[in-house]
Tab-separated table of C-alpha atoms in Angstrom:
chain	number	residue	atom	x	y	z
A	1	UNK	CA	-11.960	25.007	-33.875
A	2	UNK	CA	-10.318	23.900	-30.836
A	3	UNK	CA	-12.594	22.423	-28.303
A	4	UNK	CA	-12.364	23.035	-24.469
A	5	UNK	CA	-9.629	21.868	-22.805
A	6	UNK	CA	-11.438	19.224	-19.769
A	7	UNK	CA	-11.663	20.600	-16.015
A	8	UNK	CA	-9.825	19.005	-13.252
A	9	UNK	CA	-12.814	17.737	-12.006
A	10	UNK	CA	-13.640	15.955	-15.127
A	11	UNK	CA	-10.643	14.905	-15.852
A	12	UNK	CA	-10.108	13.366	-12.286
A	13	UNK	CA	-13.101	11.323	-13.507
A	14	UNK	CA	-11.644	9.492	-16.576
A	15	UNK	CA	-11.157	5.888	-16.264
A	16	UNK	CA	-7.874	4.180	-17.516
A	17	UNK	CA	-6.524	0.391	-17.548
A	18	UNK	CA	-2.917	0.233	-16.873
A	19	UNK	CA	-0.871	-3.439	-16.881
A	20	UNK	CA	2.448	-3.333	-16.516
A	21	UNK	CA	4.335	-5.380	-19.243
A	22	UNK	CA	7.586	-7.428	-17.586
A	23	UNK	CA	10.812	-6.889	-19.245
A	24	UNK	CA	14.583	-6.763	-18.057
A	25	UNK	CA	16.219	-3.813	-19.660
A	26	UNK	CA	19.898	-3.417	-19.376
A	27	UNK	CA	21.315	-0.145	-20.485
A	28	UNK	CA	24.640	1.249	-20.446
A	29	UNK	CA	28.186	1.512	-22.988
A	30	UNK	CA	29.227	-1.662	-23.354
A	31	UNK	CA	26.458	-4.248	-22.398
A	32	UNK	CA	27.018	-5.802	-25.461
A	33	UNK	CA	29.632	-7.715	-23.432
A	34	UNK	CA	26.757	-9.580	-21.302
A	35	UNK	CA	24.140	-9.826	-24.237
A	36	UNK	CA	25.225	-13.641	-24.616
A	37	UNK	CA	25.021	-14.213	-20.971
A	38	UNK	CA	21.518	-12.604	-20.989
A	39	UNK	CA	20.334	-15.113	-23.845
A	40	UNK	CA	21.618	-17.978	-22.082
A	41	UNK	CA	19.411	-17.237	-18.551
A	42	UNK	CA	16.563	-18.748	-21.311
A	43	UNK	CA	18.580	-21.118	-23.425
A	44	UNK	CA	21.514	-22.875	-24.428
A	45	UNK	CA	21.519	-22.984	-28.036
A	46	UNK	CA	20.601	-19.149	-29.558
A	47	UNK	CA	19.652	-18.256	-32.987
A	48	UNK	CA	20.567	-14.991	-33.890
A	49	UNK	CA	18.782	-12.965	-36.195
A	50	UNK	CA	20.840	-9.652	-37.272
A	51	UNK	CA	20.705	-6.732	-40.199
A	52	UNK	CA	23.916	-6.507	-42.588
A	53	UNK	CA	24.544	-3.260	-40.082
A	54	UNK	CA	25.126	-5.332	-37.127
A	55	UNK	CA	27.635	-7.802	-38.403
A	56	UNK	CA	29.893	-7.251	-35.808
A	57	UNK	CA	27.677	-7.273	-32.929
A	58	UNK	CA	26.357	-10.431	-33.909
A	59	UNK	CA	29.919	-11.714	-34.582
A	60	UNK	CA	30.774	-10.243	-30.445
A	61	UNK	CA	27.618	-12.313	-29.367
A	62	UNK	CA	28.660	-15.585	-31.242
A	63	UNK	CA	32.423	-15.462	-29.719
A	64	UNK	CA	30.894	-14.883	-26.218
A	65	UNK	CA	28.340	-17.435	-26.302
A	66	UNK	CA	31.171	-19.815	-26.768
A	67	UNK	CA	29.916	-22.095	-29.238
A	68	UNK	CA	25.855	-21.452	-27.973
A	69	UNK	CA	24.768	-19.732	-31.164
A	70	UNK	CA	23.502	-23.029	-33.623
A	71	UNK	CA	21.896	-20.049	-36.138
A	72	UNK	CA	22.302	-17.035	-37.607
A	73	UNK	CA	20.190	-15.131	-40.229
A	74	UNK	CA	21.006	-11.565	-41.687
A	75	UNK	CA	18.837	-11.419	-44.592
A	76	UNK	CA	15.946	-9.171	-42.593
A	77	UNK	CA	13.174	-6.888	-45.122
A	78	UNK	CA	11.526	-3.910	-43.662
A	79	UNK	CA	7.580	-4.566	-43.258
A	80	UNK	CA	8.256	-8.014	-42.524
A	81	UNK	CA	7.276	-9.908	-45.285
A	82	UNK	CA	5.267	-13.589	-44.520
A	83	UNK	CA	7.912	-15.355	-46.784
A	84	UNK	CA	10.687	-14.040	-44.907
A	85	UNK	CA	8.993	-15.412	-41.334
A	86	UNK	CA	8.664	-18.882	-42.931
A	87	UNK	CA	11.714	-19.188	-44.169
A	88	UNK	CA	13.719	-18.171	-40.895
A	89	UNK	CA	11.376	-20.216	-38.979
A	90	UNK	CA	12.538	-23.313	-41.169
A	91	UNK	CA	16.152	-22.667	-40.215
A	92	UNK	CA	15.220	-22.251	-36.915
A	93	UNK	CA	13.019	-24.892	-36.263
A	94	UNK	CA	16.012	-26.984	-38.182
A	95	UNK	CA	18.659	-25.742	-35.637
A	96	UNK	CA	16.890	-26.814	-32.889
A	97	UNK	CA	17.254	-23.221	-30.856
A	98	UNK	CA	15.801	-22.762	-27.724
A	99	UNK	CA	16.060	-18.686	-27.650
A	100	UNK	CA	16.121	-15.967	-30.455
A	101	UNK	CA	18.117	-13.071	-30.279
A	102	UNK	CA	17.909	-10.113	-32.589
A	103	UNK	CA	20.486	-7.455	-33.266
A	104	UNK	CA	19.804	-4.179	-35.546
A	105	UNK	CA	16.879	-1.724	-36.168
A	106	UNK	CA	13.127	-2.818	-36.734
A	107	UNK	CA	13.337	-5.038	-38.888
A	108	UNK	CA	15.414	-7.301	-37.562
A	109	UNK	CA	13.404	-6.804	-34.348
A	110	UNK	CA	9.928	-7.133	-36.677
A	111	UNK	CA	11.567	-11.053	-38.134
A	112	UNK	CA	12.462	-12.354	-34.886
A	113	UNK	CA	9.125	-11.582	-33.415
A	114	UNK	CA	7.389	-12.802	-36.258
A	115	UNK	CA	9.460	-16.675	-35.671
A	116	UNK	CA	9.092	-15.844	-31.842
A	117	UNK	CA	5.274	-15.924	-32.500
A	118	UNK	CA	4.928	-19.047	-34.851
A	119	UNK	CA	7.943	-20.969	-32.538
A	120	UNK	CA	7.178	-19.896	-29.164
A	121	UNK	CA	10.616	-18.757	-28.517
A	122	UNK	CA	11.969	-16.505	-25.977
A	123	UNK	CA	13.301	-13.188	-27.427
A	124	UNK	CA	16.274	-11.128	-26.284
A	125	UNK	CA	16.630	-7.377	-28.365
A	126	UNK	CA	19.994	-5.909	-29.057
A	127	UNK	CA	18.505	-2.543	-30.474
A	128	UNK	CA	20.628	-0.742	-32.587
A	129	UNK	CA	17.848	2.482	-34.024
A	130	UNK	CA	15.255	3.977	-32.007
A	131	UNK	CA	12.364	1.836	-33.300
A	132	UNK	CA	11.238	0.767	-29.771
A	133	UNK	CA	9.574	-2.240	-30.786
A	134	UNK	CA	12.057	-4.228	-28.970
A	135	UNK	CA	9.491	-3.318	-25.898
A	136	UNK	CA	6.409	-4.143	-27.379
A	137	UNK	CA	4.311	-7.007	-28.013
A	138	UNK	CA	3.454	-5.770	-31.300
A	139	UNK	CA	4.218	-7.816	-34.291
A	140	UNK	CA	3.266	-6.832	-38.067
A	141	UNK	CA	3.857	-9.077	-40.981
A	142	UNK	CA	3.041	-7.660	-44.761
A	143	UNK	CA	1.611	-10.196	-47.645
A	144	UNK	CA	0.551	-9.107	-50.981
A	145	UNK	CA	0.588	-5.216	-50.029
A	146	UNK	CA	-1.232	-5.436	-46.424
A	147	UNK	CA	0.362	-5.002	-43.165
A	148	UNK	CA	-1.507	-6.757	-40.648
A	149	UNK	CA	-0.492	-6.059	-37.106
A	150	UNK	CA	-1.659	-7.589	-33.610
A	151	UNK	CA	-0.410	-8.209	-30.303
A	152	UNK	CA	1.259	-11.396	-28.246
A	153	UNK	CA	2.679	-11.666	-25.350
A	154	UNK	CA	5.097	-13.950	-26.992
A	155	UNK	CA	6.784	-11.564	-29.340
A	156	UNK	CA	7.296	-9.386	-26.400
A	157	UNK	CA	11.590	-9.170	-25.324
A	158	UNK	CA	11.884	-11.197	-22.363
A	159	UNK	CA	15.076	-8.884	-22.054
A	160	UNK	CA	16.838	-5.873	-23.893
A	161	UNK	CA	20.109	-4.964	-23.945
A	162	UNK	CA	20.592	-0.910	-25.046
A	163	UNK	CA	24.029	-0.108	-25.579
A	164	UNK	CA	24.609	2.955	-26.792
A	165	UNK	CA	28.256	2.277	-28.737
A	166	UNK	CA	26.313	0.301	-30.743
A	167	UNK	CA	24.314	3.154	-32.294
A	168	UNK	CA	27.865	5.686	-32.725
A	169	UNK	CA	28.067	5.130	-36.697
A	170	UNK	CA	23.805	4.927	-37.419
A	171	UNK	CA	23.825	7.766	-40.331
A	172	UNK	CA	22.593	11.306	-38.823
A	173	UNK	CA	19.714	11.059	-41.554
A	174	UNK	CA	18.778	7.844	-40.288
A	175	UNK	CA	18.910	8.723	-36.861
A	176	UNK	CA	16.722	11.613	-37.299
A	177	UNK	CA	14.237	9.622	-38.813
A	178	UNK	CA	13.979	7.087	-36.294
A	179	UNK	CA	14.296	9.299	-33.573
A	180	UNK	CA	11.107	10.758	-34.639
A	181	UNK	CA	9.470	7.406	-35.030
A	182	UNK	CA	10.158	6.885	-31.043
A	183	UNK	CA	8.209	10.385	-30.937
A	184	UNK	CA	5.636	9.011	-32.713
A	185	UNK	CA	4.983	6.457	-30.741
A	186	UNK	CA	5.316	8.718	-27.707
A	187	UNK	CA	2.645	11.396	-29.331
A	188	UNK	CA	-0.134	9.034	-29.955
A	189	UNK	CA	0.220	7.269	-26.016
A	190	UNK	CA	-0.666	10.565	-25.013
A	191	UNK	CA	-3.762	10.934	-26.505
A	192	UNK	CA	-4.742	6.778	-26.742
A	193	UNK	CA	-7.601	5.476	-25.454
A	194	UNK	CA	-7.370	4.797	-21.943
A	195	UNK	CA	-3.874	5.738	-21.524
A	196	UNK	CA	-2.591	6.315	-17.745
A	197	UNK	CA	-1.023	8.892	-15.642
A	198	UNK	CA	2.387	6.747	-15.733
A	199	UNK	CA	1.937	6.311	-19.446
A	200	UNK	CA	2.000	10.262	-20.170
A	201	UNK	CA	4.624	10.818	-18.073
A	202	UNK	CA	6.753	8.279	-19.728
A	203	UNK	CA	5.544	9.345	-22.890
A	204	UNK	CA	6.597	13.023	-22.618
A	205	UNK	CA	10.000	12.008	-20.519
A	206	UNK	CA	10.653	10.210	-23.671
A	207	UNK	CA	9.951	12.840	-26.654
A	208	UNK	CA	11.875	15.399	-23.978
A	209	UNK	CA	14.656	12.568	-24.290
A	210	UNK	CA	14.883	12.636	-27.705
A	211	UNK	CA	14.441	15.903	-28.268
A	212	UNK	CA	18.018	16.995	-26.567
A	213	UNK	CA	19.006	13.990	-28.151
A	214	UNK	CA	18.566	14.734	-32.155
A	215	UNK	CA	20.094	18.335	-32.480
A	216	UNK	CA	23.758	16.653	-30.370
A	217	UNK	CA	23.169	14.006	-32.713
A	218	UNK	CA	23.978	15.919	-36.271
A	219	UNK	CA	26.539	17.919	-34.035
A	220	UNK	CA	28.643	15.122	-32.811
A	221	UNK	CA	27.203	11.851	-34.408
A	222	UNK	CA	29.809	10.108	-32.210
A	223	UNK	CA	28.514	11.289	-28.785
A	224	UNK	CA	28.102	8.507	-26.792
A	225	UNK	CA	25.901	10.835	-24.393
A	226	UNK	CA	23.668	11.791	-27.124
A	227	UNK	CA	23.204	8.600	-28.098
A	228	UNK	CA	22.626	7.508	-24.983
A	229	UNK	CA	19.359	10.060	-24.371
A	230	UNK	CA	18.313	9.108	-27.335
A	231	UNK	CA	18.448	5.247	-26.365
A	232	UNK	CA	16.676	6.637	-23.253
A	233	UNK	CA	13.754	8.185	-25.370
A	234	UNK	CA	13.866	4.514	-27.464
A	235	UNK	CA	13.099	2.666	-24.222
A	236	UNK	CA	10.610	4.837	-23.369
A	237	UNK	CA	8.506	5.363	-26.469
A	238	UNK	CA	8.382	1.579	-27.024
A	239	UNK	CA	7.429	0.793	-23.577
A	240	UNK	CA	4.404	3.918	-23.976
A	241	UNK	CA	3.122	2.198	-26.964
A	242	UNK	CA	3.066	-1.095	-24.919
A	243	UNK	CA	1.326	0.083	-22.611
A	244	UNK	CA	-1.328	2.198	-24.687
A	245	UNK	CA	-3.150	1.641	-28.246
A	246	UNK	CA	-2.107	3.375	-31.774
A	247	UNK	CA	-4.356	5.623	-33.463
A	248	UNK	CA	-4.400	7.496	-36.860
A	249	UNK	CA	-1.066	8.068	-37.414
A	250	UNK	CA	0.555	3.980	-37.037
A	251	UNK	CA	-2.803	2.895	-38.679
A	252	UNK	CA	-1.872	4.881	-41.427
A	253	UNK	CA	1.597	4.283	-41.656
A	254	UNK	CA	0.384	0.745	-41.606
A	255	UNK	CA	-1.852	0.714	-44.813
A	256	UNK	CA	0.804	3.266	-46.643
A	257	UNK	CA	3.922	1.497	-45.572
A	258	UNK	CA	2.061	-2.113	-46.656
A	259	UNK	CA	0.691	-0.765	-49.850
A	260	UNK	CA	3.640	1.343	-51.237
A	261	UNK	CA	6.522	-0.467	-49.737
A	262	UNK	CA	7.815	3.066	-48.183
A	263	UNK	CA	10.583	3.056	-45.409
A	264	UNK	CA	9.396	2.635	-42.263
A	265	UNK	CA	10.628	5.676	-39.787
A	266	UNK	CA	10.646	8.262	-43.112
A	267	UNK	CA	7.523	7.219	-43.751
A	268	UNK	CA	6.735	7.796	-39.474
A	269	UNK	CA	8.716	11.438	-39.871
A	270	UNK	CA	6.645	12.803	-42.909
A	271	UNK	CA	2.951	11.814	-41.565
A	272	UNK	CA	3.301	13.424	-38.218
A	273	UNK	CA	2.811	17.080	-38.389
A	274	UNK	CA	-0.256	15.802	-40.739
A	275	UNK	CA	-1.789	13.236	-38.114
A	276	UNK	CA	-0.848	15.622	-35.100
A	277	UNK	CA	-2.902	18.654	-37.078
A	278	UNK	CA	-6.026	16.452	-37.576
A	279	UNK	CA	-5.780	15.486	-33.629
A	280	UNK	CA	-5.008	18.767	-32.107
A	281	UNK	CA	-8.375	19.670	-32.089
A	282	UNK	CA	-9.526	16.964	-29.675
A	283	UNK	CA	-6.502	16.851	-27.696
A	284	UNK	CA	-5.794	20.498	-26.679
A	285	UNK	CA	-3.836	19.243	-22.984
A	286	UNK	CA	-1.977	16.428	-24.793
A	287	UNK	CA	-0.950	18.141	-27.627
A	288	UNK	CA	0.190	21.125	-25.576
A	289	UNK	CA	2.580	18.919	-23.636
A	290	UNK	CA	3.719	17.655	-27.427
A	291	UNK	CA	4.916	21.073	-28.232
A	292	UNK	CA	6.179	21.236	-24.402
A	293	UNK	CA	8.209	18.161	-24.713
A	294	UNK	CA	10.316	18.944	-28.032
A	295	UNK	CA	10.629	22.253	-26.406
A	296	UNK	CA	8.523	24.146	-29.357
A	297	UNK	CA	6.703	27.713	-27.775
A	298	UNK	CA	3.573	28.210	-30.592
A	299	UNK	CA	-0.172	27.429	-30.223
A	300	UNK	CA	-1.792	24.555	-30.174
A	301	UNK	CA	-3.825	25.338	-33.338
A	302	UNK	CA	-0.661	25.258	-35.583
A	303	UNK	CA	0.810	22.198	-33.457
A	304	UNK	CA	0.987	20.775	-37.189
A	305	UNK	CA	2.775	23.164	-38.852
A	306	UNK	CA	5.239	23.981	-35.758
A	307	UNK	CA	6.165	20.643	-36.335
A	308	UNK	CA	6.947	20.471	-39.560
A	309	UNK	CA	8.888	23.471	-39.213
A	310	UNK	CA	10.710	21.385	-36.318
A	311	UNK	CA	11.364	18.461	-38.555
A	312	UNK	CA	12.636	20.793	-41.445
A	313	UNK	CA	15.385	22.428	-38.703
A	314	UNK	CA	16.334	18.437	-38.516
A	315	UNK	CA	16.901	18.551	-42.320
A	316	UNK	CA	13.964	15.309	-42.042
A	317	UNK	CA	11.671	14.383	-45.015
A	318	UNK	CA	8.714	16.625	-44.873
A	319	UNK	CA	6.559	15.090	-47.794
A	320	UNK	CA	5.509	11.726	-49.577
A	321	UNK	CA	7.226	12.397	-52.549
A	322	UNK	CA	10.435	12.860	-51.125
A	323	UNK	CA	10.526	9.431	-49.821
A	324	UNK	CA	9.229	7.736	-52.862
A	325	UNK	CA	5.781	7.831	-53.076
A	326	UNK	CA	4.475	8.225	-56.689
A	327	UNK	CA	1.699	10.595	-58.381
A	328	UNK	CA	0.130	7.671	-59.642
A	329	UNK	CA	0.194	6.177	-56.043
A	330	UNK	CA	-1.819	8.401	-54.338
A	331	UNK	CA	-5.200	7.777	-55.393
A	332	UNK	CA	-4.794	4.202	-54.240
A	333	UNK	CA	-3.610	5.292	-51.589
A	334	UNK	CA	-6.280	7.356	-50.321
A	335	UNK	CA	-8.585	4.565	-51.217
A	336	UNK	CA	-7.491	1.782	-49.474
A	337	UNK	CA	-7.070	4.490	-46.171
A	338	UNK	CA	-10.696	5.146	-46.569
A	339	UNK	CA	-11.427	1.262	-47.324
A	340	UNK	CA	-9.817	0.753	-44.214
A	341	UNK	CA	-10.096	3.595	-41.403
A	342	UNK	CA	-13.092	5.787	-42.711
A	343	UNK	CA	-15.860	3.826	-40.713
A	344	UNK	CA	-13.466	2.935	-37.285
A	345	UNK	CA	-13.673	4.834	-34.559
A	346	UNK	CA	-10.176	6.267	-33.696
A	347	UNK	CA	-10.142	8.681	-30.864
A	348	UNK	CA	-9.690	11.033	-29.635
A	349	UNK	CA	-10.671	12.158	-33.581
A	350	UNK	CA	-12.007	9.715	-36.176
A	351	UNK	CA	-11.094	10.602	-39.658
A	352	UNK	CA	-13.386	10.407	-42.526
A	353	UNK	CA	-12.800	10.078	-46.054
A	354	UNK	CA	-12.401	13.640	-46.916
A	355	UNK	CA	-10.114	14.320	-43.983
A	356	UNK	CA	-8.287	11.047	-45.291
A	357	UNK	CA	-8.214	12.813	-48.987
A	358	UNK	CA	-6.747	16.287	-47.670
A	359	UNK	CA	-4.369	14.550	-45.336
A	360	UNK	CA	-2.287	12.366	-47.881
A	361	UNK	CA	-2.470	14.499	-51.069
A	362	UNK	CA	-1.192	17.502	-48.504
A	363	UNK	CA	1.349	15.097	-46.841
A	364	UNK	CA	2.180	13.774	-50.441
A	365	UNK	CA	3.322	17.275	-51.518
A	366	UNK	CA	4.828	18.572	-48.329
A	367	UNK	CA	2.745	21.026	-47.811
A	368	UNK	CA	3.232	22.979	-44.271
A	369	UNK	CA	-0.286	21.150	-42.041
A	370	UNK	CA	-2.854	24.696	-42.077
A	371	UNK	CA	-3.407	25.476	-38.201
A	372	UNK	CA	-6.933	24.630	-37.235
C-alpha cells in the first residue's frame, strides 16, 4: 500500500547535509585536444591508465603531452579486482608519475582510483560510457567474490574532460545499458538519506537528460548531440551520487556483481524496475518525479513494472538470466544478500529476507515487478 505522500509543512521540516564536492569539468566536442594540458596543471610525468576501447584516445593524449606520459596500462577488469590495483600500482610507483589519468568506461575509471587511493595521486577522467564515477569519490575493489566499496576524497577527479566524439562508436546495446546505470544513480539520490534540494534537481535534470538521450541514441548512434545529452545526464548522475548515499539497489548490485562476476551496467539495467518497486511505497513524491523524468505517464504503484516496460522499448536486459546469472546461482545469491543487507537499515525502505528472496528469483526470471 502506498503511504501518504508528506505535507509541505512537513516536508519544509526535513533536515539535509549538503557539501559541495570540487571538480573542474570540461565538456564539449573535441576537449580531448586539452586533456594533456589539463593533466599537466598537476604533474609533469602522467601515467595513463586506458581500456582496449580507448586506444586511440590514449595514443592523442601521449602525442600531446609531448613526451609527459612515463606509463601506460590497458589491461583494466570490471569490479576491480585487488590484484589488478597492485599490480598497476607497481608500474606506477616504478615510473615515478606524479598524476594518473584514465581514459574509457568504469573500469578503467574503477583501476585508476583504486592506485589513486594506495599512491595518493591526482586523477584526471577522460570518460568514455555513462558510468559517472569519474565524479565520485567512490572506489570499489572485489577479492575472492566481495566487492567492498568506500569513499576518499583522493579517488575523487581533480578534473574531467567529457567529450562527446569520444563516445560516437560505444555499441547502442552498451550505451543503453550504461545510460541506465547514470539513471540509477540518479533514482536512488532522490530518495537517499539526507539528500538536498540541489541534489534532486540535479538528479531529475539528469535522468530527463538521458532520457531524450537513449531513444536518438539507437536512431542515430553517431549523433554527436545525443551523445552529448547523454554525457550531460553522465555528469550529472555521478555528481548526485557524490553528493548523496546508495541504497538497495548499488548495495545489491554490489554483493551480485562481486559474487557472480556479472557486468556491471547490465547488471544496473535489470535490478531497477525490481529495487524501484520495493521503494515506491516509501517514496511516493520521489518516485513520481522518476516516472516524470523519463517522461513515463502511469501510477506510482506500478512505477516497477512501467519501467520495465520502458527498458524493454530500449531492447535492455530485463532479467538475471539473460545476462548470465545461473539457476544454480541464485540461492547463493539470495543468501549472501540476506547475510549482508537483511539486518541494515536502508531507507527510505529496508528490505528483509523475504523481500530479498522475491526480489532476485523475480529479477532472475524477468518477470514484469507486480505494482504494489
Amino acid at each position: 500500500m502506498i503511504e501518504n505522500e508528506p505535507s509541505v509543512s512537513s516536508a519544509g521540516l526535513a533536515g539535509f547535509v549538503h557539501e559541495w564536492p570540487a571538480s573542474r569539468v570540461v565538456f564539449g566536442p573535441g576537449v580531448i585536444s586539452v586533456a594533456a594540458s589539463e593533466a599537466a596543471r598537476y604533474g609533469s610525468r602522467i601515467a595513463v591508465i586506458h581500456d582496449p576501447t580507448a586506444q586511440s584516445a590514449a595514443d592523442r593524449v601521449t602525442a600531446d603531452a609531448g613526451g609527459g606520459v612515463c606509463a601506460r596500462i590497458s589491461e583494466v577488469v570490471q569490479h576491480v579486482p585487488v590484484h589488478a590495483v597492485g599490480k598497476a600500482v607497481a608500474t606506477i610507483r616504478d615510473a615515478r608519475a606524479e598524476v594518473l589519468m584514465c581514459i574509457g568506461g568504469g573500469s578503467a575509471t574503477g583501476l585508476a582510483k583504486g592506485v589513486a587511493r594506495d599512491l595518493e595521486l591526482p586523477l584526471v577522467a577522460v570518460p568514455t560510457t555513462y558510468a559517472g564515477s569519474e565524479m565520485t569519490s567512490i572506489w570499489g575493489l572485489t577479492e575472492g567474490g566481495r566487492k567492498t566499496t568506500g569513499r576518499a576524497a583522493t579517488v575523487r577527479p581533480r578534473t574531467v574532460v567529457y567529450d562527446p566524439e569520444l563516445t560516437l562508436d560505444l555499441p547502442t546495446a552498451i550505451s543503453v545499458t550504461s545510460g541506465i546505470n547514470a539513471i540509477a544513480h540518479c533514482v536512488e539520490a532522490l530518495y537517499a538519506h539526507g539528500s538536498s534540494p540541489l541534489t534532486r534537481l540535479a538528479a531529475a535534470e539528469g535522468i530527463r537528460f538521458m532520457a531524450r538521450a537513449l531513444p536518438s541514441i539507437l536512431e542515430r548512434p553517431r549523433d554527436v548531440g545525443a551523445r552529448g545529452f547523454a554525457l550531460r545526464g553522465a555528469w550529472l548522475s555521478g555528481w548526485s551520487l557524490e553528493v548523496s548515499t546508495t541504497g538497495l539497489h548499488h548495495k545489491l548490485c554490489h554483493i551480485l556483481g562481486g559474487l557472480l562476476d556479472l557486468p556491471h551496467s547490465p547488471l544496473h539495467t535489470v535490478l531497477l524496475p525490481y529495487t524501484v518497486a520495493h521503494i515506491a511505497p516509501a517514496a511516493v513524491a520521489e518516485t513520481r518525479t522518476v516516472l516524470e523524468s523519463l517522461g513515463i505517464t502511469g501510477p506510482v504503484t506500478d512505477a516497477g513494472g512501467l519501467i520495465w516496460d520502458h527498458h524493454r522499448l530500449l531492447g535492455a536486459p530485463t532479467s538475471l538470466a539473460g545476462i548470465g546469472m545461473r539457476e544454480a546461482d541464485v540461492d547463493p545469491a539470495i543468501a549472501e544478500a540476506s547475510a549482508v543487507l537483511a539486518d541494515r537499515a536502508l531507507p527510505p525502505r529496508p528490505a528483509g529476507p523475504s523481500d530479498l528472496r522475491d526480489l532476485i528469483r523475480a529479477a532472475f526470471n524477468g518477470d514484469r515487478p507486480a505494482a504494489c
